[in-house]
JSON list of C-alpha atoms in Angstrom, two decimals:
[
{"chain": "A", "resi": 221, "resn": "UNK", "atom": "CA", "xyz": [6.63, 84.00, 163.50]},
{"chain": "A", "resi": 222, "resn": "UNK", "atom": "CA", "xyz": [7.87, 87.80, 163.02]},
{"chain": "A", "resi": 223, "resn": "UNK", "atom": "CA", "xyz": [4.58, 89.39, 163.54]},
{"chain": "A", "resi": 224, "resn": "UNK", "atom": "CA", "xyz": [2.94, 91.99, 161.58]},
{"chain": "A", "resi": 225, "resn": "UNK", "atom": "CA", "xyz": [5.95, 94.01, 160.29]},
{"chain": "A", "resi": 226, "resn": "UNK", "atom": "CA", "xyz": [5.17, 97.83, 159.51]},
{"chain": "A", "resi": 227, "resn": "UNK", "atom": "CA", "xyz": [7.62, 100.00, 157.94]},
{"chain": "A", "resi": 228, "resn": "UNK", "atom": "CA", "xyz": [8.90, 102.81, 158.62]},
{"chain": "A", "resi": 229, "resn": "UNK", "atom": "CA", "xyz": [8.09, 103.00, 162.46]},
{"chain": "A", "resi": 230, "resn": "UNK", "atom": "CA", "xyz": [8.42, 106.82, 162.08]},
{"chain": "A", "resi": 231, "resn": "UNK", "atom": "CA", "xyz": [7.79, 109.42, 159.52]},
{"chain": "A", "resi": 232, "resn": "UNK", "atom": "CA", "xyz": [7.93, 113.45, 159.55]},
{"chain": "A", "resi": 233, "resn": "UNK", "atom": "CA", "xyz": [6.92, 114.82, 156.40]},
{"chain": "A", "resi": 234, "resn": "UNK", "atom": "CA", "xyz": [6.04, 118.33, 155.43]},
{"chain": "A", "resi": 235, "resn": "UNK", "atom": "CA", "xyz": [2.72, 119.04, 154.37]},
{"chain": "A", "resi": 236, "resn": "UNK", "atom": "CA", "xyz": [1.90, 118.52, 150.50]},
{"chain": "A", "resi": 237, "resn": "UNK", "atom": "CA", "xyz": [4.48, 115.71, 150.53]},
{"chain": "A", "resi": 238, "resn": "UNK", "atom": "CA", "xyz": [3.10, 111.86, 149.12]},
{"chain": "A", "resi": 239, "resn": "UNK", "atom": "CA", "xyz": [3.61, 109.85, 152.07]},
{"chain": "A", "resi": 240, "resn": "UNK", "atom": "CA", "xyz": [3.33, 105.75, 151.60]},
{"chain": "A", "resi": 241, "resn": "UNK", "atom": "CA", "xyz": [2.83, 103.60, 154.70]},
{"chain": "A", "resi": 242, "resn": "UNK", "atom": "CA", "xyz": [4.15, 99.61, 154.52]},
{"chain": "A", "resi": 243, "resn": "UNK", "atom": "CA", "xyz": [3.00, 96.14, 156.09]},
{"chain": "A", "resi": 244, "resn": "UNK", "atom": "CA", "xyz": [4.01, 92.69, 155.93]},
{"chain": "A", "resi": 245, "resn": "UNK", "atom": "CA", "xyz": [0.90, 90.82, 157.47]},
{"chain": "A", "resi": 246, "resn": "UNK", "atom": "CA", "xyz": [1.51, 87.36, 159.18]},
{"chain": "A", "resi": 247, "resn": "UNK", "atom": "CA", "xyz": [2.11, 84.61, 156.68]},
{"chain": "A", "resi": 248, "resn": "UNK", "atom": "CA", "xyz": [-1.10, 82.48, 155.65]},
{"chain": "A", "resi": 249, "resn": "UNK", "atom": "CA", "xyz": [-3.33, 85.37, 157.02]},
{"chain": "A", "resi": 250, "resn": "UNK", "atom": "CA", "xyz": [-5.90, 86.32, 154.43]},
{"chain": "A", "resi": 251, "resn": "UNK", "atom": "CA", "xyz": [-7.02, 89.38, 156.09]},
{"chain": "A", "resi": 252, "resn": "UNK", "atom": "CA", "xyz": [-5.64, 92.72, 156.25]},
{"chain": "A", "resi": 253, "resn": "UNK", "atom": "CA", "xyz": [-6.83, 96.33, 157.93]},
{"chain": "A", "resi": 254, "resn": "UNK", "atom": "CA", "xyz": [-5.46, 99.53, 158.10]},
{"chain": "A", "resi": 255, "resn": "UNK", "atom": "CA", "xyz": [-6.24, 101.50, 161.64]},
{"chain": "A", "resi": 256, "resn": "UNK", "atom": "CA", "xyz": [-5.73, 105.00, 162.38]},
{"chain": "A", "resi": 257, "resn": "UNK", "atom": "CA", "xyz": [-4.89, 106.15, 166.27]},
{"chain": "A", "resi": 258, "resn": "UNK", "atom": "CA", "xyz": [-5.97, 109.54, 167.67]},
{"chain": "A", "resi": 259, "resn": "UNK", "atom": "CA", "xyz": [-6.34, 111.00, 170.64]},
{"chain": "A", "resi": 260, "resn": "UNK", "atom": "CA", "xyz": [-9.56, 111.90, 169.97]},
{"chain": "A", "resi": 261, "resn": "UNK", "atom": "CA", "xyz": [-11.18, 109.16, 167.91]},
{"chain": "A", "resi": 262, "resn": "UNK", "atom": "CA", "xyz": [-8.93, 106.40, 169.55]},
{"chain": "A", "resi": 263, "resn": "UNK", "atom": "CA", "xyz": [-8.67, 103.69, 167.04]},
{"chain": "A", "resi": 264, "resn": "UNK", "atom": "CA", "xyz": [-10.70, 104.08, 163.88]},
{"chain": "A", "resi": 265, "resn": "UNK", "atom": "CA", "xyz": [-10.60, 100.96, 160.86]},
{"chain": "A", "resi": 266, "resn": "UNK", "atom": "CA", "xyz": [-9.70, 103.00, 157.66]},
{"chain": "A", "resi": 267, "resn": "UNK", "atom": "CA", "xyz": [-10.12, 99.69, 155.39]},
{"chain": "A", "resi": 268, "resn": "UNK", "atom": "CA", "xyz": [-10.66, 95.66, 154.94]},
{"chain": "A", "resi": 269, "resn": "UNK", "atom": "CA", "xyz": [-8.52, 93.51, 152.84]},
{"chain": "A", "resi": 270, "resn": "UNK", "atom": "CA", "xyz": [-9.59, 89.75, 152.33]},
{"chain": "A", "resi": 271, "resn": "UNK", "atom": "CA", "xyz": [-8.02, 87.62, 150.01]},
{"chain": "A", "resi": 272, "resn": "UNK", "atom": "CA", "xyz": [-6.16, 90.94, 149.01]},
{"chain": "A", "resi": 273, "resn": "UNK", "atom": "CA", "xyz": [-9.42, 92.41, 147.82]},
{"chain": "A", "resi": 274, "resn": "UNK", "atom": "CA", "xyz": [-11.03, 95.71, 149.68]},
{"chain": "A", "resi": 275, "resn": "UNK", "atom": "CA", "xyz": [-14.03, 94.98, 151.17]},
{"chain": "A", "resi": 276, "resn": "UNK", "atom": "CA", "xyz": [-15.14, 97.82, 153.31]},
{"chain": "A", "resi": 277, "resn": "UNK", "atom": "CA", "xyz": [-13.11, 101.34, 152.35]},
{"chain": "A", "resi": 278, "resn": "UNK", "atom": "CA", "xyz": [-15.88, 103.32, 154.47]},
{"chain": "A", "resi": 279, "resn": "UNK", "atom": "CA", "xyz": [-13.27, 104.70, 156.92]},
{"chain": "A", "resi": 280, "resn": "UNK", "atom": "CA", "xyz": [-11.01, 105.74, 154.95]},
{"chain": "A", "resi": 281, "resn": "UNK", "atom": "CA", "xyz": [-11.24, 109.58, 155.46]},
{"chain": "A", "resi": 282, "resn": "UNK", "atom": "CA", "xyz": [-10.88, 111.27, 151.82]},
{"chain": "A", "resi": 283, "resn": "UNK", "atom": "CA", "xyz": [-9.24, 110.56, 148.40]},
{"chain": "A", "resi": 284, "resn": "UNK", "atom": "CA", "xyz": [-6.68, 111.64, 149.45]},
{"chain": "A", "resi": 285, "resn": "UNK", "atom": "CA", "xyz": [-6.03, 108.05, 150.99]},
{"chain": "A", "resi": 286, "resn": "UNK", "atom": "CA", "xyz": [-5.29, 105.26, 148.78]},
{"chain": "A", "resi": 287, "resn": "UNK", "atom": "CA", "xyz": [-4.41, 101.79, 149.84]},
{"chain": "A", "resi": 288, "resn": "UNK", "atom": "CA", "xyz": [-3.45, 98.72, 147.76]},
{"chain": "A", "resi": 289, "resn": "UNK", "atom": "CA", "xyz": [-2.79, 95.17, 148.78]},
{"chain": "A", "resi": 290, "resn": "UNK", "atom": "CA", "xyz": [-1.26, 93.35, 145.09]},
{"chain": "A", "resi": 291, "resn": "UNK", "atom": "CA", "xyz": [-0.38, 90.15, 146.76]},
{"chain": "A", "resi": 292, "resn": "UNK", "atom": "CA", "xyz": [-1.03, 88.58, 150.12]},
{"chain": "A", "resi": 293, "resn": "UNK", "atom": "CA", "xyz": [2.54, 89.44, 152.17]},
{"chain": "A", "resi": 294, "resn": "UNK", "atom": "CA", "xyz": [1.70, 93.09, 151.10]},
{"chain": "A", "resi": 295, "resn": "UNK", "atom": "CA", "xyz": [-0.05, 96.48, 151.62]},
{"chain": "A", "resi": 296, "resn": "UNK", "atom": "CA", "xyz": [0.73, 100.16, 151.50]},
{"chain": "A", "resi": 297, "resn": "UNK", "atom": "CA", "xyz": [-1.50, 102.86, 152.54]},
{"chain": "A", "resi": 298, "resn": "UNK", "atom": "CA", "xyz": [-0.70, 106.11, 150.60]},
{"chain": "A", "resi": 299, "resn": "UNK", "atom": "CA", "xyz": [-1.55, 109.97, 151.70]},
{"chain": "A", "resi": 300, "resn": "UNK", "atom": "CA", "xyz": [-0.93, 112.08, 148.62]},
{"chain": "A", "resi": 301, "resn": "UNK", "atom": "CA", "xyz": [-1.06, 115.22, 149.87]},
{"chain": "A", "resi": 302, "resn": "UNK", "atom": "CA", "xyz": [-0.67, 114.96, 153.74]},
{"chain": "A", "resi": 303, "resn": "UNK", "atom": "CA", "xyz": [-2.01, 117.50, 155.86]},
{"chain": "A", "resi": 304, "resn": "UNK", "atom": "CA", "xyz": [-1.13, 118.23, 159.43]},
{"chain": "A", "resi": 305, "resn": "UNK", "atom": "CA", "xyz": [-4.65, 116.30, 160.46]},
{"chain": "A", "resi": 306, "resn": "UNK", "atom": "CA", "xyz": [-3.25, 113.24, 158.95]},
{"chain": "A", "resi": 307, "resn": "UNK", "atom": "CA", "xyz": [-0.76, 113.11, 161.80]},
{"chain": "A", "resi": 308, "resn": "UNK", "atom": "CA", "xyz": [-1.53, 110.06, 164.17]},
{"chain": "A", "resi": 309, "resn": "UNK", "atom": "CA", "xyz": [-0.66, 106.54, 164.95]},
{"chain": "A", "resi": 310, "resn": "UNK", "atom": "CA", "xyz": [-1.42, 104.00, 161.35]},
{"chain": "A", "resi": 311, "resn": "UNK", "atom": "CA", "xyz": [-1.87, 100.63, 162.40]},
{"chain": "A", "resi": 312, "resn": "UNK", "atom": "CA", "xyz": [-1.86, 97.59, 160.08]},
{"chain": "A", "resi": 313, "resn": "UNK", "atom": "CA", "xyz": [-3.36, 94.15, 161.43]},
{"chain": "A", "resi": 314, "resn": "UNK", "atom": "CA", "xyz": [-4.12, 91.16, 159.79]},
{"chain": "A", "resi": 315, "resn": "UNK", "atom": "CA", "xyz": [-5.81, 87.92, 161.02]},
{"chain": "A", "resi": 316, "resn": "UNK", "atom": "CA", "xyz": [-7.55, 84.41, 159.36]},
{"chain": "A", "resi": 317, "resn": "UNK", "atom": "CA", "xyz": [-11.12, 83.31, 159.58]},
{"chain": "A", "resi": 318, "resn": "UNK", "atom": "CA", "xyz": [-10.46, 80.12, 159.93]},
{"chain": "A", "resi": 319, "resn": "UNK", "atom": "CA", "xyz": [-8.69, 80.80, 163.32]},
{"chain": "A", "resi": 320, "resn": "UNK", "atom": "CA", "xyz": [-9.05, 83.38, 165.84]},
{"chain": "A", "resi": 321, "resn": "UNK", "atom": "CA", "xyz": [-11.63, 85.98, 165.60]},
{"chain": "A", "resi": 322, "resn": "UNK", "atom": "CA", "xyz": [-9.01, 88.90, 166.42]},
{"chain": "A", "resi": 323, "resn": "UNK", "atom": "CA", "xyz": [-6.64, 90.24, 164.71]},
{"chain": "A", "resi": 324, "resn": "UNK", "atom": "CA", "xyz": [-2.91, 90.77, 165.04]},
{"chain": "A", "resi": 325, "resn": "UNK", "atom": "CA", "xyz": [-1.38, 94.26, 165.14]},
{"chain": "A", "resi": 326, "resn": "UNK", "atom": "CA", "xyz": [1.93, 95.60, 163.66]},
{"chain": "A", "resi": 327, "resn": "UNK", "atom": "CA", "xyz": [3.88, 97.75, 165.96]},
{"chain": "A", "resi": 328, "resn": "UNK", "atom": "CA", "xyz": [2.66, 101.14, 164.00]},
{"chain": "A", "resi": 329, "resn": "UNK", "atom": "CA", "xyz": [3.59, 103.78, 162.13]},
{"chain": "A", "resi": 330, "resn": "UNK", "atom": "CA", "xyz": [3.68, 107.21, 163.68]},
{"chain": "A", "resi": 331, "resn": "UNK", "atom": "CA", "xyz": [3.15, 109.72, 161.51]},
{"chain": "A", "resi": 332, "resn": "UNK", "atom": "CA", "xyz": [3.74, 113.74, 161.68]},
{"chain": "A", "resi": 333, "resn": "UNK", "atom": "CA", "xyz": [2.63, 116.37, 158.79]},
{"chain": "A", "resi": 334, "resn": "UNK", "atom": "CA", "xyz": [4.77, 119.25, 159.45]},
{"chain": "B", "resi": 256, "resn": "UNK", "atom": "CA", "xyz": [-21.33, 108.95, 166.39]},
{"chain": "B", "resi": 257, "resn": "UNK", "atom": "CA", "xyz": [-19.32, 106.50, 168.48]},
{"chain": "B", "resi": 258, "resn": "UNK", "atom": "CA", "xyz": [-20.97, 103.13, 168.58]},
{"chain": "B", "resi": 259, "resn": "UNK", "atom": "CA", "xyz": [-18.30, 101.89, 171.27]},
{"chain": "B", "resi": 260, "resn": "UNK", "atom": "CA", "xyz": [-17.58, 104.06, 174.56]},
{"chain": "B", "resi": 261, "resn": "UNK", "atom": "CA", "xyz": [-15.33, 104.05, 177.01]},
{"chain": "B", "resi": 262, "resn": "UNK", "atom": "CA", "xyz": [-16.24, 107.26, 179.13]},
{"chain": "B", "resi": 263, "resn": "UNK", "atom": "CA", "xyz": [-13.11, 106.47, 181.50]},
{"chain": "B", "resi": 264, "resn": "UNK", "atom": "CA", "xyz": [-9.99, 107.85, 179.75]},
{"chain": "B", "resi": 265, "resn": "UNK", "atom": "CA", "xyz": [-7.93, 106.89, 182.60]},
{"chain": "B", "resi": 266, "resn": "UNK", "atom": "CA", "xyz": [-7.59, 105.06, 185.85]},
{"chain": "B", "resi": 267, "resn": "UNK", "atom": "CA", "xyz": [-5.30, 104.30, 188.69]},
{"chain": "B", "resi": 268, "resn": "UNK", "atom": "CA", "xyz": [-5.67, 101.43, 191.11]},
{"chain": "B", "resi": 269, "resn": "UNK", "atom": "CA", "xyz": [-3.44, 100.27, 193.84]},
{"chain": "B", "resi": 270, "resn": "UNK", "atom": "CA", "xyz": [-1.59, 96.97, 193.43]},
{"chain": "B", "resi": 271, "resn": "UNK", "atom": "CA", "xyz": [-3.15, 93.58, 194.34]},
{"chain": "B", "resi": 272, "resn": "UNK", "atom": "CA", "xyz": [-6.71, 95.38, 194.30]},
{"chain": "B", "resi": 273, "resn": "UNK", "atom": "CA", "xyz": [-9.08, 94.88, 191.36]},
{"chain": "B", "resi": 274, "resn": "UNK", "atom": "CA", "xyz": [-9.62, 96.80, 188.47]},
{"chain": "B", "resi": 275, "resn": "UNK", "atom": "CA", "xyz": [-12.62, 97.43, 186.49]},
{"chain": "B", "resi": 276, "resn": "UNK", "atom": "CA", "xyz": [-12.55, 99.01, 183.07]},
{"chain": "B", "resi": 277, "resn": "UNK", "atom": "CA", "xyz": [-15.58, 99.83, 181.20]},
{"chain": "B", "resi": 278, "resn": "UNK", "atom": "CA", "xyz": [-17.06, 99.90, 177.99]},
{"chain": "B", "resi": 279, "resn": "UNK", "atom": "CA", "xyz": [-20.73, 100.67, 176.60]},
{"chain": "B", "resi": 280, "resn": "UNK", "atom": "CA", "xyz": [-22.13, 100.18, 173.00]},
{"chain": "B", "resi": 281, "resn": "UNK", "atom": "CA", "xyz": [-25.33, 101.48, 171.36]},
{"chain": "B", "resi": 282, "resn": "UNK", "atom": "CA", "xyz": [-25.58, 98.62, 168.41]},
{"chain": "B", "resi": 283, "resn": "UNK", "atom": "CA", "xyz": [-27.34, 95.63, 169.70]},
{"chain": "B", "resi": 284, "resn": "UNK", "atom": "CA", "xyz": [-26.39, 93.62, 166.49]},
{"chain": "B", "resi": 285, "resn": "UNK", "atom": "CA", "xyz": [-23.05, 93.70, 167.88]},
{"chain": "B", "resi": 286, "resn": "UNK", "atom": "CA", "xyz": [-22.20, 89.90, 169.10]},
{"chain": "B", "resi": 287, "resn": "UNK", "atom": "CA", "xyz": [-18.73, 89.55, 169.48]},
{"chain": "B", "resi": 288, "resn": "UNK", "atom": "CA", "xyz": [-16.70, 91.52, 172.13]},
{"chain": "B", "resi": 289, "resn": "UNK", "atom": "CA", "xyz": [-12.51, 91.93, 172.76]},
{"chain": "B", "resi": 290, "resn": "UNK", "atom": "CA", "xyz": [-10.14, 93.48, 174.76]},
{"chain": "B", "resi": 291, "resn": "UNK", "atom": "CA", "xyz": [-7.30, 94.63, 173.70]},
{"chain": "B", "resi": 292, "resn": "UNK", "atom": "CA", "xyz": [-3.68, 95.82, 176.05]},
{"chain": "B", "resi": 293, "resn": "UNK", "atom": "CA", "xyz": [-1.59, 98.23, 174.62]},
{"chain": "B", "resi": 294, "resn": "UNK", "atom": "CA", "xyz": [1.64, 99.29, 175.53]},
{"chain": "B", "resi": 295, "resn": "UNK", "atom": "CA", "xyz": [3.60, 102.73, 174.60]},
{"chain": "B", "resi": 296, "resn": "UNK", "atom": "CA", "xyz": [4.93, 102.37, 171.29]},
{"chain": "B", "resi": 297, "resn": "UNK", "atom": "CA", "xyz": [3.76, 99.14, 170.43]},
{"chain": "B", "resi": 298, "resn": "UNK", "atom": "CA", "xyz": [0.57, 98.00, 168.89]},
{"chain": "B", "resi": 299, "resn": "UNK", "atom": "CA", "xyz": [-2.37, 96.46, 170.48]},
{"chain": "B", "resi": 300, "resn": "UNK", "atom": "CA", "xyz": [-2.03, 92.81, 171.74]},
{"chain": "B", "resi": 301, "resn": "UNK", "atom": "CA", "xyz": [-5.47, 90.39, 172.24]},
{"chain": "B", "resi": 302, "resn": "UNK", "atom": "CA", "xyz": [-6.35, 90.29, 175.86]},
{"chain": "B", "resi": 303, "resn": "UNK", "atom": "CA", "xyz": [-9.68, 88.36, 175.96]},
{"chain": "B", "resi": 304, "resn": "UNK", "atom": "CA", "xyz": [-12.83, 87.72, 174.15]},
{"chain": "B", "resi": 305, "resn": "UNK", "atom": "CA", "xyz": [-16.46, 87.13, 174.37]},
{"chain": "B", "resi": 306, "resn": "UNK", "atom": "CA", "xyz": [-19.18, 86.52, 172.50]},
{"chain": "B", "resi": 307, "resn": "UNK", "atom": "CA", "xyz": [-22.86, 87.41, 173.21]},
{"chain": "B", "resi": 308, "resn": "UNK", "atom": "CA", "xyz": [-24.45, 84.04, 174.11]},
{"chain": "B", "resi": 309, "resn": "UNK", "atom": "CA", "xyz": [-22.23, 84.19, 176.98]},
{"chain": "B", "resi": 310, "resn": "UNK", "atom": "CA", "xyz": [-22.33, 86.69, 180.22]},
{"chain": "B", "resi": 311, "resn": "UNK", "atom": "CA", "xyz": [-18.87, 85.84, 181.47]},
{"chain": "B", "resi": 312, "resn": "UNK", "atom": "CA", "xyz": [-15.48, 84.60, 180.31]},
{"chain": "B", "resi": 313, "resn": "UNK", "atom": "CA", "xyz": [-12.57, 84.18, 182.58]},
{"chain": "B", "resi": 314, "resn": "UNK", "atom": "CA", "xyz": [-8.85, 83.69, 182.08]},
{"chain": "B", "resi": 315, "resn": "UNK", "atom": "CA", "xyz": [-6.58, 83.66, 184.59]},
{"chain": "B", "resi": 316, "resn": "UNK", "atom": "CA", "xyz": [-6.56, 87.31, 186.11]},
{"chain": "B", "resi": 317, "resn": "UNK", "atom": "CA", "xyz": [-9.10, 88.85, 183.53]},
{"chain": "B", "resi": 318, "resn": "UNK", "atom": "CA", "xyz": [-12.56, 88.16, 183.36]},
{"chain": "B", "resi": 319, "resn": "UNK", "atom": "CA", "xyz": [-14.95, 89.64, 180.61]},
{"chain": "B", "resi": 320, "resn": "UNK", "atom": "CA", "xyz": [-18.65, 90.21, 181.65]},
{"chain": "B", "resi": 321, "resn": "UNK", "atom": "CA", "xyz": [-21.29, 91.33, 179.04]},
{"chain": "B", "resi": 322, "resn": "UNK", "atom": "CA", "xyz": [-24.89, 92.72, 179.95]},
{"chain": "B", "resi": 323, "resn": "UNK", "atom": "CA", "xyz": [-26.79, 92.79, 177.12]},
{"chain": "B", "resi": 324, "resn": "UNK", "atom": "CA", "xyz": [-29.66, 94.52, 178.61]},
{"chain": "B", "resi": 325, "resn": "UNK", "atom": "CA", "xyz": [-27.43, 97.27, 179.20]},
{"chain": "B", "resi": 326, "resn": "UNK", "atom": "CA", "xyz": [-25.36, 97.01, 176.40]},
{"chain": "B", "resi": 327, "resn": "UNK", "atom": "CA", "xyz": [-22.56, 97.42, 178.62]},
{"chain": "B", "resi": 328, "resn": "UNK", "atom": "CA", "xyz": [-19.26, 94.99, 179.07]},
{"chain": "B", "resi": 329, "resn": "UNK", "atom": "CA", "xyz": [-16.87, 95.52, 181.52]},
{"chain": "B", "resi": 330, "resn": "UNK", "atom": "CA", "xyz": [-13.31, 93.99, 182.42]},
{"chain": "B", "resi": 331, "resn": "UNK", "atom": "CA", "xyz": [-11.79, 93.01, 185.65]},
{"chain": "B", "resi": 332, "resn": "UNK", "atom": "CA", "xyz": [-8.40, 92.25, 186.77]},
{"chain": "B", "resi": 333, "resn": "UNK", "atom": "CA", "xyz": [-7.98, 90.42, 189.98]},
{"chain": "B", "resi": 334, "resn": "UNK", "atom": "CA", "xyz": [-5.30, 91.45, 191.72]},
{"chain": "B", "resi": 335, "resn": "UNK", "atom": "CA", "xyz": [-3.96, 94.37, 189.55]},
{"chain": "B", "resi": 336, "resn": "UNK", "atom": "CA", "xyz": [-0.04, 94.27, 188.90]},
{"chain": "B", "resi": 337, "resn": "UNK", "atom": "CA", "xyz": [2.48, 96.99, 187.88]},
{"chain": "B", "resi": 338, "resn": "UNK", "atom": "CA", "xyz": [2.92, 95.10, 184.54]},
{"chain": "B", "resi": 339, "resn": "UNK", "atom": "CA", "xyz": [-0.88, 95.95, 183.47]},
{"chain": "B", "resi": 340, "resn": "UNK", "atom": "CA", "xyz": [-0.69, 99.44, 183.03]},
{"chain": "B", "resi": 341, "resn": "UNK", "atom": "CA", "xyz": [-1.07, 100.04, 179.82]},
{"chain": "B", "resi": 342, "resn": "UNK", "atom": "CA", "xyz": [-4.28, 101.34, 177.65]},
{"chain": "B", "resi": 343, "resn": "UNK", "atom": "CA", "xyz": [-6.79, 99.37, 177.15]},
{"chain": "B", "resi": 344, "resn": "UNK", "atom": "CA", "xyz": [-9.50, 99.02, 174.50]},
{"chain": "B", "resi": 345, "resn": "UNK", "atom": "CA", "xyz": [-12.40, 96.98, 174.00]},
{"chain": "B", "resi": 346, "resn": "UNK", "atom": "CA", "xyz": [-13.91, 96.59, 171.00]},
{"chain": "B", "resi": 347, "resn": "UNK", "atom": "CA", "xyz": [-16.81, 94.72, 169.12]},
{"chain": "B", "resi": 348, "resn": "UNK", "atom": "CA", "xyz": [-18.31, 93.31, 165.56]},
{"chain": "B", "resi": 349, "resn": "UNK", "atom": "CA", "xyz": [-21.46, 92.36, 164.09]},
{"chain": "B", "resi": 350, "resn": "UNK", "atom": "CA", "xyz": [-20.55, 88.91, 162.96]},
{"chain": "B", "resi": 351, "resn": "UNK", "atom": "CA", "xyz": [-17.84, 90.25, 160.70]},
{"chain": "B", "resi": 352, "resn": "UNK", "atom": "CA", "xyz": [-14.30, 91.13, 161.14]},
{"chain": "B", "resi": 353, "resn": "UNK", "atom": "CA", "xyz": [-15.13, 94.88, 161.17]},
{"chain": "B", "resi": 354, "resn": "UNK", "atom": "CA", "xyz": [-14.31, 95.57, 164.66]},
{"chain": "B", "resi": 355, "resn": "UNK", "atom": "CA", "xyz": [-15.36, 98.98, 166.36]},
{"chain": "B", "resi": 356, "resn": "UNK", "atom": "CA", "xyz": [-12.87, 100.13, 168.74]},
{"chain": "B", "resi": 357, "resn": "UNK", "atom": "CA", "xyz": [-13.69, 102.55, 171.73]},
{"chain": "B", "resi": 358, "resn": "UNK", "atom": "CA", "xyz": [-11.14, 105.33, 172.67]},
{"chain": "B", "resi": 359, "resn": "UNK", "atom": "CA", "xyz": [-9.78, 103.05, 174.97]},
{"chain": "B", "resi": 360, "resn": "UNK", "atom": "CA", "xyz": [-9.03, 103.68, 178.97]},
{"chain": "B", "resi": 361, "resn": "UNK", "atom": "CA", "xyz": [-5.28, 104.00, 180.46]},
{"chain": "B", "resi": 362, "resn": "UNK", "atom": "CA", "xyz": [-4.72, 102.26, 183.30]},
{"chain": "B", "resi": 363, "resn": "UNK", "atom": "CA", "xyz": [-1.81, 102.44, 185.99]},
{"chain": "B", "resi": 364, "resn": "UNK", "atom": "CA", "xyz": [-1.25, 100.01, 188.91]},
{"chain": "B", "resi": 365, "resn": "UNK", "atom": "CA", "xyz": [0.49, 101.83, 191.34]},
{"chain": "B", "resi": 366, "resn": "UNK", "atom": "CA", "xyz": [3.05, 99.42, 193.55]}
]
């Protein structure tokens, strides 16, 4: 099993510029979320896919974040415009009810807003 | 208003003693506990569980102990090695899979 694939690993953008942040979840996993690392906040759930529905967007900070899952082996999360703030560590992870009661993280994307 | 706490942001133990992370939560619906191990540029990997109708839960080198009294969980790892440093984070959920992470603790093992 490949894992929880994120793409890219790295991004430096300058600020104003759309930014779109990828994941593959694990195959058969129903569940998808979208986690944001900071140093101060450590890690912070922006939102909850299941069955690639959102079921809890309460994290996600303004609108400027979007995020869309259209089938089950994808998601993106947008920023449209960044801001230097938005720089930090986006995690995707993705998990199955019927299984474990964890989830399985992607190896991150680490993002800069120049 | 952080509902998950870990007031250690870092610690350093010696190799072969025993380490002892902790972690403090104000939600008592909260009912299902993990730790997580993360490495520098990677994500975070499942360490252990636990889930409230226990106190303790063991595996291996880690053991997981929840006081729900004190609404406090900590993690021990008996002896320490080199290969655990890394950062740490526990986390917990209400009987969903909305997990609340803490800020998470780095630890290094010193050989």
């Amino acid at each position: 099993d490949a894992g929880v694939i994120q793409s890219p690993r790295h991004e430096v953008t300058e600020m104003g510029q759309e930014v779109t942040l990828r994941c593959k979840p694990i195959s058969g996993h129903n569940s998808l979320f979208w986690y944001r690392q900071t140093m101060m906040r450590g890690l912070e759930l922006l939102i909850y896919f299941n069955n690639n529905v959102p079921i809890d967007d309460s994290g996600m900070p303004e609108d400027r974040f979007s995020a869309k899952m259209p089938n089950a082996s994808f998601s993106t999360l947008k920023i449209q415009p960044s801001e230097p703030r938005d720089s930090a560590v986006y995690f995707c992870a993705s998990t199955y009810p019927q299984g474990s009661r964890w989830a399985f993280f992607g190896q991150g994307t680490r993002l800069t807003v120049v | 208003d952080q509902q998950v706490k870990q007031n250690s942001p870092s610690l350093s133990v010696q190799e072969g003693r025993i380490s002892i992370l902790n972690c403090d939560y104000t939600n008592s619906m909260f009912d299902y506990f993990l730790w997580y191990k993360k490495y520098p540029a990677e994500g975070p990997t499942f360490l252990i569980s636990i889930s409230s109708i226990k106190d303790k839960n063991e595996d291996g080198r880690f053991t997981v102990f929840l006081n729900k009294s004190a609404k406090h969980l900590s993690l021990h790892i008996v002896p320490s090695q080199p290969g655990d440093s890394a950062v740490y984070f526990c986390a917990a959920s209400s009987g969903t899979y909305k997990y609340i992470f803490g800020t998470g603790t780095r630890l290094k093992v010193l050989a």
